[in-house]
Coordinates of C-alpha atoms in Angstrom, one line a residue:
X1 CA 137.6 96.0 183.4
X2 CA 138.0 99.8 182.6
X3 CA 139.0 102.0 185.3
X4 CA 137.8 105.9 184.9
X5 CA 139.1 108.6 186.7
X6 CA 138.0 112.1 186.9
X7 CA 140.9 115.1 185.8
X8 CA 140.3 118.3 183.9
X9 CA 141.8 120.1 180.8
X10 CA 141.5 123.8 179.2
X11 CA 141.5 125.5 176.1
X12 CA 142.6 129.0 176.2
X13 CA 141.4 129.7 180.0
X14 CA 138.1 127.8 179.4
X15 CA 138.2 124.7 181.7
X16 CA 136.3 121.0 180.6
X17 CA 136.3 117.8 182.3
X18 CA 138.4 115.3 181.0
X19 CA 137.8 111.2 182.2
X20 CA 141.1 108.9 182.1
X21 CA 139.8 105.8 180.9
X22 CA 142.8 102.9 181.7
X23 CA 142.2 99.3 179.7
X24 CA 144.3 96.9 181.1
X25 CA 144.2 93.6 179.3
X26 CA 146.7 90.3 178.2
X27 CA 148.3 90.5 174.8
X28 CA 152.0 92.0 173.7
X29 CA 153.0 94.2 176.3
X30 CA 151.8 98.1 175.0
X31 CA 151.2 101.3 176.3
X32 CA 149.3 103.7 174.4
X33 CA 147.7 107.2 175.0
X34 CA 145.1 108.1 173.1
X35 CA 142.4 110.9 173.0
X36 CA 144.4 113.6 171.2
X37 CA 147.2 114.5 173.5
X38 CA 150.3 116.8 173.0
X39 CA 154.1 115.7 173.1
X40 CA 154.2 116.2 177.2
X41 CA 151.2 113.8 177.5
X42 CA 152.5 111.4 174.5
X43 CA 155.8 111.2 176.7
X44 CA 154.7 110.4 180.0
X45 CA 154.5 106.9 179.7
X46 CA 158.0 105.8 181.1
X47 CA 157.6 108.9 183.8
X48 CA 154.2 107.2 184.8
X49 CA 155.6 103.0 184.7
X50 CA 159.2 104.5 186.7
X51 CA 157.2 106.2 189.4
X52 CA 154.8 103.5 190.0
X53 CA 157.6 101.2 190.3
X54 CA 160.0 103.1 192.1
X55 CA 157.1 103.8 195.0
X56 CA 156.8 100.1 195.6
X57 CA 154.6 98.4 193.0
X58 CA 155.4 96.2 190.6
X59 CA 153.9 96.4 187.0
X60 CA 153.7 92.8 185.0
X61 CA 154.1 93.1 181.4
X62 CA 150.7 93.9 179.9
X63 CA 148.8 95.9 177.4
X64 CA 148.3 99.6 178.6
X65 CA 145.3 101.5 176.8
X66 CA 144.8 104.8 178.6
X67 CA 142.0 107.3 176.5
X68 CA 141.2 111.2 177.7
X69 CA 137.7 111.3 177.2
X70 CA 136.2 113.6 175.0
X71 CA 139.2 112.3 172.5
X72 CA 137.9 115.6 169.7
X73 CA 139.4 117.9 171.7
X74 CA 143.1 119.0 172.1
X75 CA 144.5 118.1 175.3
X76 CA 148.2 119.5 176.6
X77 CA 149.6 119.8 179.9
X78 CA 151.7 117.2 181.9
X79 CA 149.1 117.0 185.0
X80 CA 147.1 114.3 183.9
X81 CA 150.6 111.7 184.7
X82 CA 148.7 111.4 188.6
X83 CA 144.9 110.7 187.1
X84 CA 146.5 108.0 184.8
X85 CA 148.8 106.9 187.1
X86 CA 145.8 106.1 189.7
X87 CA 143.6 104.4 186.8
X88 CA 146.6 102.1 185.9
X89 CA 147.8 101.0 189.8
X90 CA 143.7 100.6 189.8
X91 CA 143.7 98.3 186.9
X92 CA 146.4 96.4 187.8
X93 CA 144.4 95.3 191.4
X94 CA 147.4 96.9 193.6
X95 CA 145.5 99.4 195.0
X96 CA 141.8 99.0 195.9
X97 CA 140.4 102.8 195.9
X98 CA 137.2 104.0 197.3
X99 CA 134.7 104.2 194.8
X100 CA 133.4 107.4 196.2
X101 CA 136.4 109.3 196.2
X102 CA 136.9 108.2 192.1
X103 CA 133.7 109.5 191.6
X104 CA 133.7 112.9 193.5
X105 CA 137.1 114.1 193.2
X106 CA 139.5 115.3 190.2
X107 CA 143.1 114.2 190.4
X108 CA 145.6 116.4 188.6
X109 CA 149.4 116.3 188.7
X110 CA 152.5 115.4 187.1
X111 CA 154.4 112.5 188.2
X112 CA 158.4 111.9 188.6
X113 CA 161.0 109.3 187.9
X114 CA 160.7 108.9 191.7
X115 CA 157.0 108.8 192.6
X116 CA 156.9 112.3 193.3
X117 CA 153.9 114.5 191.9
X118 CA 155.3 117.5 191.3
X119 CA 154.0 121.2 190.7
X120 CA 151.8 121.2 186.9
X121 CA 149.6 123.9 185.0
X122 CA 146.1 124.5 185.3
X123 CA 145.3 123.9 189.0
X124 CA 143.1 126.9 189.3
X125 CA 141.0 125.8 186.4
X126 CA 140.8 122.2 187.7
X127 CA 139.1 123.7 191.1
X128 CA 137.1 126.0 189.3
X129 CA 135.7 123.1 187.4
X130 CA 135.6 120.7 190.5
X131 CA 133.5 123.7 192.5
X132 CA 131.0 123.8 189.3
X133 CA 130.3 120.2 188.4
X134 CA 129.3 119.7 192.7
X135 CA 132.6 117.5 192.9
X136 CA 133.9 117.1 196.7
X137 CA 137.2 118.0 196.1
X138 CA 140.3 117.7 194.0
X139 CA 143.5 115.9 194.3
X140 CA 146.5 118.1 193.8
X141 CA 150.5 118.1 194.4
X142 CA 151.6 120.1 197.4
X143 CA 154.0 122.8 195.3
X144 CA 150.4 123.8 194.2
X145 CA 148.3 123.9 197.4
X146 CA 148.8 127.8 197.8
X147 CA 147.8 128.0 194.0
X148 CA 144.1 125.9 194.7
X149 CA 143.8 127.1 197.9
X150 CA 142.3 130.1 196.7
X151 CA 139.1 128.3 195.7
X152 CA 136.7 127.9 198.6
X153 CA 133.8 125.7 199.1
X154 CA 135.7 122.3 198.2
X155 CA 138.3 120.2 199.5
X156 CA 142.1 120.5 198.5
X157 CA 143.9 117.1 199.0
X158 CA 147.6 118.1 198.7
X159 CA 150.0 115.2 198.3
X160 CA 154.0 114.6 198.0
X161 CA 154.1 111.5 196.3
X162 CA 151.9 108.6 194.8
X163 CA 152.3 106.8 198.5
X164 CA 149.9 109.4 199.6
X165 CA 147.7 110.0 197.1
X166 CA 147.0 105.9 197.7
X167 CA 146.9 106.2 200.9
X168 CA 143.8 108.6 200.3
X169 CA 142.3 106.7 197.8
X170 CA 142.3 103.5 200.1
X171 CA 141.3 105.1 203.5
X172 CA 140.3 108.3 202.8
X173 CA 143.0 109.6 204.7
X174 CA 145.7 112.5 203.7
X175 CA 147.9 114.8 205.6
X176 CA 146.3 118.3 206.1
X177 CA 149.2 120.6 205.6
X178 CA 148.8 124.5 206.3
X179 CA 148.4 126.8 203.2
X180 CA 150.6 129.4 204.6
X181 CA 148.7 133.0 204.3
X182 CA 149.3 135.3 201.6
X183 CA 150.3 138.7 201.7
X184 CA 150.9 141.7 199.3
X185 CA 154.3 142.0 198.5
X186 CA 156.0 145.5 197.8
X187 CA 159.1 146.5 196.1
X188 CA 160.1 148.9 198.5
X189 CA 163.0 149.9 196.0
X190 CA 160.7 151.2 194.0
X191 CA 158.8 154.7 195.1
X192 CA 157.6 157.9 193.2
X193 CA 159.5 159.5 196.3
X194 CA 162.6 158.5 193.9
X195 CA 161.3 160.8 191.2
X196 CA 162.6 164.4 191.1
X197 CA 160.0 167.0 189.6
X198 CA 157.7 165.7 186.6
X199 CA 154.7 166.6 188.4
X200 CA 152.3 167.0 185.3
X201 CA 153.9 163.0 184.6
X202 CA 153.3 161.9 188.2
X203 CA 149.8 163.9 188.5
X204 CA 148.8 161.7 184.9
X205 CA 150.0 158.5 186.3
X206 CA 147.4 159.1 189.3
X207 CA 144.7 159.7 187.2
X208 CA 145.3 157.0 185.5
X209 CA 145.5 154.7 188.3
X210 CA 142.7 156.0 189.7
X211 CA 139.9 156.0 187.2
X212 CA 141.5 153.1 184.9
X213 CA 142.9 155.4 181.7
X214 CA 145.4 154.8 179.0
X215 CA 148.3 157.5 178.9
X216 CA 151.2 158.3 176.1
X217 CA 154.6 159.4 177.6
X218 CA 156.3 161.7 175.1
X219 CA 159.6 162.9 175.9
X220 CA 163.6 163.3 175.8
X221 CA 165.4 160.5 176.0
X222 CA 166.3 160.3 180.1
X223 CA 163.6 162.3 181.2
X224 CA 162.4 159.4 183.2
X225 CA 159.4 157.9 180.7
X226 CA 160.2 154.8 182.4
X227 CA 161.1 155.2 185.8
X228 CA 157.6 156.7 185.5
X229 CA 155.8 154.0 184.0
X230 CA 157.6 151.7 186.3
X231 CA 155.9 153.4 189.8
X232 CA 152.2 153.0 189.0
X233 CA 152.0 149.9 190.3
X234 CA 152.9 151.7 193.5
X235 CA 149.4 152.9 193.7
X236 CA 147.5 151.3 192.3
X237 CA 144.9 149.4 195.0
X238 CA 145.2 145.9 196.3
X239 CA 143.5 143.3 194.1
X240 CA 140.5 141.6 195.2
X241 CA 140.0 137.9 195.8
X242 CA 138.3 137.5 192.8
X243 CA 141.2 139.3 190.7
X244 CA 143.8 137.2 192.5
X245 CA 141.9 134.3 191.2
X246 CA 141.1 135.5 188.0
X247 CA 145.2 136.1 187.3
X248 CA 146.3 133.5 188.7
X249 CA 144.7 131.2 186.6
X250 CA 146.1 133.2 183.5
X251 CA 149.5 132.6 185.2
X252 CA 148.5 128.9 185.8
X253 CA 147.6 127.9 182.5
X254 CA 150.7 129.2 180.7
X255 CA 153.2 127.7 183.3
X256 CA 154.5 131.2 184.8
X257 CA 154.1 130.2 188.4
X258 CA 156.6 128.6 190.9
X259 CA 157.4 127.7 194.6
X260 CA 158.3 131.4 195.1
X261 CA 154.8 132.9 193.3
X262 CA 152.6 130.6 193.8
X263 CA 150.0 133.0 193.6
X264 CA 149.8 136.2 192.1
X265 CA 148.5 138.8 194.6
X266 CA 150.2 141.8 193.1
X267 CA 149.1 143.6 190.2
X268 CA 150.9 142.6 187.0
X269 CA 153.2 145.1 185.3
X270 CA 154.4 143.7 181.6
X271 CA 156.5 145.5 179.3
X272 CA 157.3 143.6 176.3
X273 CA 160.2 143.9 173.8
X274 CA 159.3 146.5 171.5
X275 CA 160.6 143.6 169.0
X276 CA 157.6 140.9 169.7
X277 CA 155.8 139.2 167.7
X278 CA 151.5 140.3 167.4
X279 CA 151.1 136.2 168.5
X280 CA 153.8 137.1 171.5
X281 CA 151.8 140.4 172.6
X282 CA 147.7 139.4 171.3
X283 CA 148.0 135.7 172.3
X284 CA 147.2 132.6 170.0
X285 CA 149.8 130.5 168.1
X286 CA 149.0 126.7 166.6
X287 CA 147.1 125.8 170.3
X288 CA 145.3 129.1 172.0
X289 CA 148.0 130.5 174.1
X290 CA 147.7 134.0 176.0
X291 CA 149.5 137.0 174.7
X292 CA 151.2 139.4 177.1
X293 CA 147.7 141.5 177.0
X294 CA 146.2 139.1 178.7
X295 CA 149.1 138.4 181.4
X296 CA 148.9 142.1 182.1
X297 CA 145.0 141.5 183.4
X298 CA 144.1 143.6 186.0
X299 CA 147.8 145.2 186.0
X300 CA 149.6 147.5 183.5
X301 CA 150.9 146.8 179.9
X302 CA 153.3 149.1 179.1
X303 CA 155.0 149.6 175.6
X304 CA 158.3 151.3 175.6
X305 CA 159.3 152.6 172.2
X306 CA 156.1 152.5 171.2
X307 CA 156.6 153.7 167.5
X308 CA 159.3 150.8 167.1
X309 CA 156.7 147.9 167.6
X310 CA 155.4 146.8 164.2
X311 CA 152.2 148.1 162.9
X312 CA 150.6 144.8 163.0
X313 CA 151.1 144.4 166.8
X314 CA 150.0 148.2 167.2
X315 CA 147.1 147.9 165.4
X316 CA 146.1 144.7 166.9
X317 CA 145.8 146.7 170.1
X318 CA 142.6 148.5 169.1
X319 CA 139.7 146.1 169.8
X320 CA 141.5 145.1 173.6
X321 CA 142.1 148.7 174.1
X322 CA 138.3 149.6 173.6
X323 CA 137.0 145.8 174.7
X324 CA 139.1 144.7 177.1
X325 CA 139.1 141.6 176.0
X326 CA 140.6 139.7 172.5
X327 CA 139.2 137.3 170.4
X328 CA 141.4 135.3 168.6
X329 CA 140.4 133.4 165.3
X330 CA 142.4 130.8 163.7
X331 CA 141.6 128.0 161.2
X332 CA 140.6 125.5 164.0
X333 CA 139.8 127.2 167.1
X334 CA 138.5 131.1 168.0
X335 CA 138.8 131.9 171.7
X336 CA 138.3 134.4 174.0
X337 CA 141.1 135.9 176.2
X338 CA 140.2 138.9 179.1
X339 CA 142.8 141.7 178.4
X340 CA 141.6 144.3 181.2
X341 CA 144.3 146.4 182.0
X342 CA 146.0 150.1 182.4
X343 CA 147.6 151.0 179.3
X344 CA 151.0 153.1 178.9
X345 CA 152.7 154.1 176.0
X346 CA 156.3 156.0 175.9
X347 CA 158.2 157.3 172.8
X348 CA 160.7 159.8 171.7
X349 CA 159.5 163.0 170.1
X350 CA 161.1 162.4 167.0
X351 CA 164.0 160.2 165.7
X352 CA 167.3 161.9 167.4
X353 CA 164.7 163.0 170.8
X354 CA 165.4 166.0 171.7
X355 CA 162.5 167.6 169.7
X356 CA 161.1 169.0 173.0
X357 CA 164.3 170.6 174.3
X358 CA 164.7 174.5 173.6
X359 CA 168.0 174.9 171.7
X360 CA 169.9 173.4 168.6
X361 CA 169.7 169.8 169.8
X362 CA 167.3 168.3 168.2
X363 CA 168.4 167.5 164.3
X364 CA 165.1 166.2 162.8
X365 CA 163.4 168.1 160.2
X366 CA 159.8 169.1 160.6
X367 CA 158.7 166.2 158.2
X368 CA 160.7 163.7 159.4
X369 CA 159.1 164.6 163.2
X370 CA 156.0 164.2 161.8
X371 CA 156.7 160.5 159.8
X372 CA 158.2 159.4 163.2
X373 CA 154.9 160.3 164.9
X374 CA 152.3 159.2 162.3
X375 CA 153.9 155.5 163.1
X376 CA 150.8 155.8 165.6
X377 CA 147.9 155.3 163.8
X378 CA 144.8 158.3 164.9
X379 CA 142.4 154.7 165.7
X380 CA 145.1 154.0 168.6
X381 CA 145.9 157.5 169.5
X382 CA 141.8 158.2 169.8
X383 CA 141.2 154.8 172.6
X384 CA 144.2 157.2 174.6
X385 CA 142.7 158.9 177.1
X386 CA 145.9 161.4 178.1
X387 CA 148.5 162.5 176.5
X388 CA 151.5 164.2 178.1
X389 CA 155.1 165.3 176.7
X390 CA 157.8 164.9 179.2
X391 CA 161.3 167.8 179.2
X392 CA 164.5 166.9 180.6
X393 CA 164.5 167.9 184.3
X394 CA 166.2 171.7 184.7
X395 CA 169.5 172.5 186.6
X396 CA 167.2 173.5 189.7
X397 CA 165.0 170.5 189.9
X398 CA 167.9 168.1 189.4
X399 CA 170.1 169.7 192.4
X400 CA 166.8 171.0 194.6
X401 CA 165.1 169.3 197.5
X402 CA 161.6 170.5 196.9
X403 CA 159.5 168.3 198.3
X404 CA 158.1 164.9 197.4
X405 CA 155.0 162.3 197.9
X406 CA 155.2 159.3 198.3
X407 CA 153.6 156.0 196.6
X408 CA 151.7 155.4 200.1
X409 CA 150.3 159.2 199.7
X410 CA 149.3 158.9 196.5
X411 CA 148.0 155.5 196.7
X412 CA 145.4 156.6 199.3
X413 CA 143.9 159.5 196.9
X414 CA 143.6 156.7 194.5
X415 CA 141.8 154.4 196.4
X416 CA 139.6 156.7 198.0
X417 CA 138.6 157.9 194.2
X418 CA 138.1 153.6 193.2
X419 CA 136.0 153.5 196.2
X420 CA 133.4 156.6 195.1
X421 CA 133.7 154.9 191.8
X422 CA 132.2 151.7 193.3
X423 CA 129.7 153.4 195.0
X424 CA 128.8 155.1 192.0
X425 CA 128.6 151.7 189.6
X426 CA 127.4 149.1 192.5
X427 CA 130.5 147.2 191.4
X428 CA 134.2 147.2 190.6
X429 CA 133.4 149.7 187.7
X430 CA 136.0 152.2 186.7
X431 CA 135.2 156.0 185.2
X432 CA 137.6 154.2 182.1
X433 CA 135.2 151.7 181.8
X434 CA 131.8 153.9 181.3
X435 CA 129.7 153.6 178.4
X436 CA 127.3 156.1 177.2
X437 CA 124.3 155.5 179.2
X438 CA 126.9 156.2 182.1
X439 CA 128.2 159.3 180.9
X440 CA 124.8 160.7 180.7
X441 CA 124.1 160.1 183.8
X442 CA 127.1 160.7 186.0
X443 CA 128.7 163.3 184.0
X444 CA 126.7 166.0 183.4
X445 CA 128.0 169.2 182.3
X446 CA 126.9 172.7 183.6
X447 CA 126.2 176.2 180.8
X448 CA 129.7 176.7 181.4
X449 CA 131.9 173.6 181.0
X450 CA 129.2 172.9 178.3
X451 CA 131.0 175.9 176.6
X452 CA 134.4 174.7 176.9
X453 CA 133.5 171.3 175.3
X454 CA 132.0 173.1 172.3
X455 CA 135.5 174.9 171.7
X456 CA 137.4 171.4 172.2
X457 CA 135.6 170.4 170.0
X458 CA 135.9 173.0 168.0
X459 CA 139.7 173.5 168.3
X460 CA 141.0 170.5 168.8
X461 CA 138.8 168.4 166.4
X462 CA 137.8 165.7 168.9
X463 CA 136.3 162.5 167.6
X464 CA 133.5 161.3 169.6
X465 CA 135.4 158.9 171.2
X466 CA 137.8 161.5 172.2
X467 CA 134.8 163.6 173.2
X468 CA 133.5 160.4 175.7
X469 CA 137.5 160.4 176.9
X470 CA 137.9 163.7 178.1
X471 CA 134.3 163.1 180.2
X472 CA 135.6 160.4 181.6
X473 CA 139.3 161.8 183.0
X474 CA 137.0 165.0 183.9
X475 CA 134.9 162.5 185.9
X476 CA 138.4 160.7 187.7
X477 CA 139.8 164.4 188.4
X478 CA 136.7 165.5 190.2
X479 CA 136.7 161.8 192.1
X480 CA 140.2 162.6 193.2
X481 CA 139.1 166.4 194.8
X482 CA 136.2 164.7 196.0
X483 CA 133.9 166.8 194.2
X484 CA 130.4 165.4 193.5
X485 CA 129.9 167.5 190.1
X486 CA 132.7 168.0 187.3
X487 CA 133.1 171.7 187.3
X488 CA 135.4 173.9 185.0
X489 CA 139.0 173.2 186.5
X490 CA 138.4 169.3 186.2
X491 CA 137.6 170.1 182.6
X492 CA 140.3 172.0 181.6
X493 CA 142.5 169.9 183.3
X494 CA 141.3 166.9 181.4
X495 CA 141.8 169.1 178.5
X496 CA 145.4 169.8 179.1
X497 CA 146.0 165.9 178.5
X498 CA 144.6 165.8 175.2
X499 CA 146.8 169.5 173.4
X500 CA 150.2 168.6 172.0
X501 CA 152.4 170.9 169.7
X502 CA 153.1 167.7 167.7
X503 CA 149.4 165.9 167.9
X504 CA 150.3 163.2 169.8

């Protein structure tokens, strides 16, 4: 007799259902998994045998056939130990389960030396997939109740060990624990309070956060590029339910959450190592992992030292940059990853840094500042929406008290700009996020500012893309003073983000 029990698998961030078929039958003791699993499902055979025997039941010596059904398609992930686990204790008549609760619910976990089902990958997905396919619920350990919680409109049957997750299956009966309730947690260390004068920085980084823009930080080394970059998370609005659930099951699947974040409620800020690899930063590898693009969904990316990534990983940015999204193609699979996020770059001027600073300090020839810049490509530099370069702070603004706003402060402005936005789209648009048909709609330009374009255009030799760019900051600016048309100041001020004395 075959026993079949319902779990759930993913490729990339795509979910499908998976059924644990468990033969048990007479012949030279075995067990075999087949149905293309990874090293982490090849290996849980003794983990599976120990717990069932350590939680009380005894296994005869017998031949052990367990398939995960569709067997074409790559399975990894250790949280189908509890799904076979239940199949097998099934097979083997020491455990009579309810044939309803097979049927309707999908059982995901992974299972310890002691009978313990422990925290596993993928939760998220498996609820997802359990809400679509009109399941009842799914069965899941405790250490990720928080984690599938956040998917309403089915039941989440948290359990400790195997003793309770037979306990359900027999009697439909399970202990109802609390899903204690989440809350937005702030670094309260970190506050653009902290930040002495780089107002045209700080004003940037609100815009930014505001209408959803890309931004270059050029500047001396210790000017505070970073410290910068660091803060916009500080204002940026809380995410939605739907964000939380859309990160967290990027988190899920590549086995970045824990008893501490269960649940990612705060906007992600990633900053990879300037030396990473284009698989490390786009996502892929031999099975469809995410890159750090797509971990920094709905949250920030920023690259520090820009010019010192390699030109692959640089250049790979373009279509999630203009997209948000990335597809990645390889010789067996091509999947699709979200990458919607802020972008920030920061560099050096030049090689030494200190191109910006008035003086003798800087020691870089004219050509070699401009070889040190043309490391960005124009393609990236045009899907950049502002542009600043950042001085060392003078003698006055280092030892002054002028004063200073707040995260909280500025956070407000920004929100109250998203919110207009919303109105505006009928949904969680951003001004960063407009296409055409939207810019002639929402961002049309009186005789005058009309005029100005024409000389940007003129003068600064804007692409078209960079054309759409500056309508769109113009568009956030005005959003921010509340003003219902762009007028001339919001377009010059755009402006000011896009002129650079070394074309950045």
């Amino acid at each position: 007799m075959i026993t079949k029990v319902k779990s759930s698998g993913y490729f990339g961030i795509e979910s499908f259902s998976v059924d644990v078929e468990v033969d048990i039958s007479k012949g030279l003791p075995a067990f075999n998994i087949v149905g293309l699993g990874d090293t982490a499902i090849n290996e849980s055979r003794e983990r599976i045998k120990a717990g069932i025997r350590n939680s009380g039941y005894k296994l005869e010596p017998k031949r052990i056939t367990v398939n995960l059904t569709p067997a074409n398609i790559k399975k990894v992930g250790t949280h189908f130990d509890l799904p076979t686990a239940v199949g097998i204790m099934e097979g083997y008549g020491l455990i009579k389960s309810r044939k309803e609760i097979l049927e309707n619910y999908i059982f995901m976990g992974e299972v310890s030396l002691a009978g313990e089902v422990k925290r596993t990958q993928g939760i998220v997905n498996g609820a997802i997939l359990a809400k679509e396919n009109n399941c009842r619920g799914i069965v899941i350990p405790y250490d990720n109740l928080r984690e599938g919680s956040l998917i309403k409109g089915i039941e989440i049957v948290a359990v400790k060990n195997l003793k309770e997750a037979v306990e359900f299956l027999e009697n439909g009966n399970y202990k109802k624990y609390d899903v204690p309730e989440e809350k937005e947690i702030f670094n309260e260390e970190i506050d653009f309070y902290d930040v002495k004068g780089q107002e045209k920085a700080k004003r940037a980084l609100e815009i930014c956060a505001a209408g959803g823009h890309n931004l270059l930080m050029a500047g001396t080394p210790g000017s505070g590029k970073t410290m910068l970059a660091k803060r916009i998370t500080t204002i940026l609005p809380p995410m939605t339910d739907e964000e939380k659930i859309e990160v967290t099951k990027l988190y899920s699947i590549s086995g970045k959450l824990s008893e501490t974040n269960p649940v990612i409620n705060k906007r992600p800020f990633r900053s990879p190592h300037h030396t990473s690899s284009s698989t490390a930063v786009i996502g892929g590898g031999k099975t469809p992992s995410l890159g750090e693009i797509s971990l920094a969904d709905k949250g920030v990316l920023f690259l520090d030292e820009i010019v010192e990534f390699k030109k692959d990983v640089l250049e790979a940015l373009r279509e999630p940059l203009e997209e948000r999204k990335v597809s990645v193609t390889r010789a067996v699979y091509k999947a699709e990853f979200p990458a919607d996020f802020i972008f920030i770059g920061a560099c050096n001027p030049c090689k030494c840094g200190y191109a910006f600073e008035d003086g003798d300090l800087c020691t870089c020839s004219a050509g070699e500042i401009s070889r040190y810049m043309k490391k960005l490509s124009g393609p990236i530099l045009d899907r950049i929406d502002l542009k600043i370069e950042i001085k060392r702070l003078t003698e006055d603004e280092l030892t002054g008290d002028m004063p200073r706003e707040t995260s909280e402060e500025i956070r407000k402005r920004v929100i109250r700009a998203r919110e207009i936005q919303k109105k505006r789209f009928g949904c969680e648009k951003l001004n960063g996020h407009m296409t055409r048909k939207d810019l002639e709609k929402f961002c049309r330009l009186d005789e005058e500012t009309k005029a100005i374009m024409k000389t940007a255009v003129k003068n600064l030799n804007l692409s078209a893309r960079s054309f759409d760019r500056v309508l769109k900051a113009a568009r956030t600016i005005s959003d921010l003073a509340g003003s219902r048309d762009i007028k001339k100041i919001h377009i010059m001020e755009a402006l000011s983000y896009r002129i650079s004395e070394f074309n950045i």
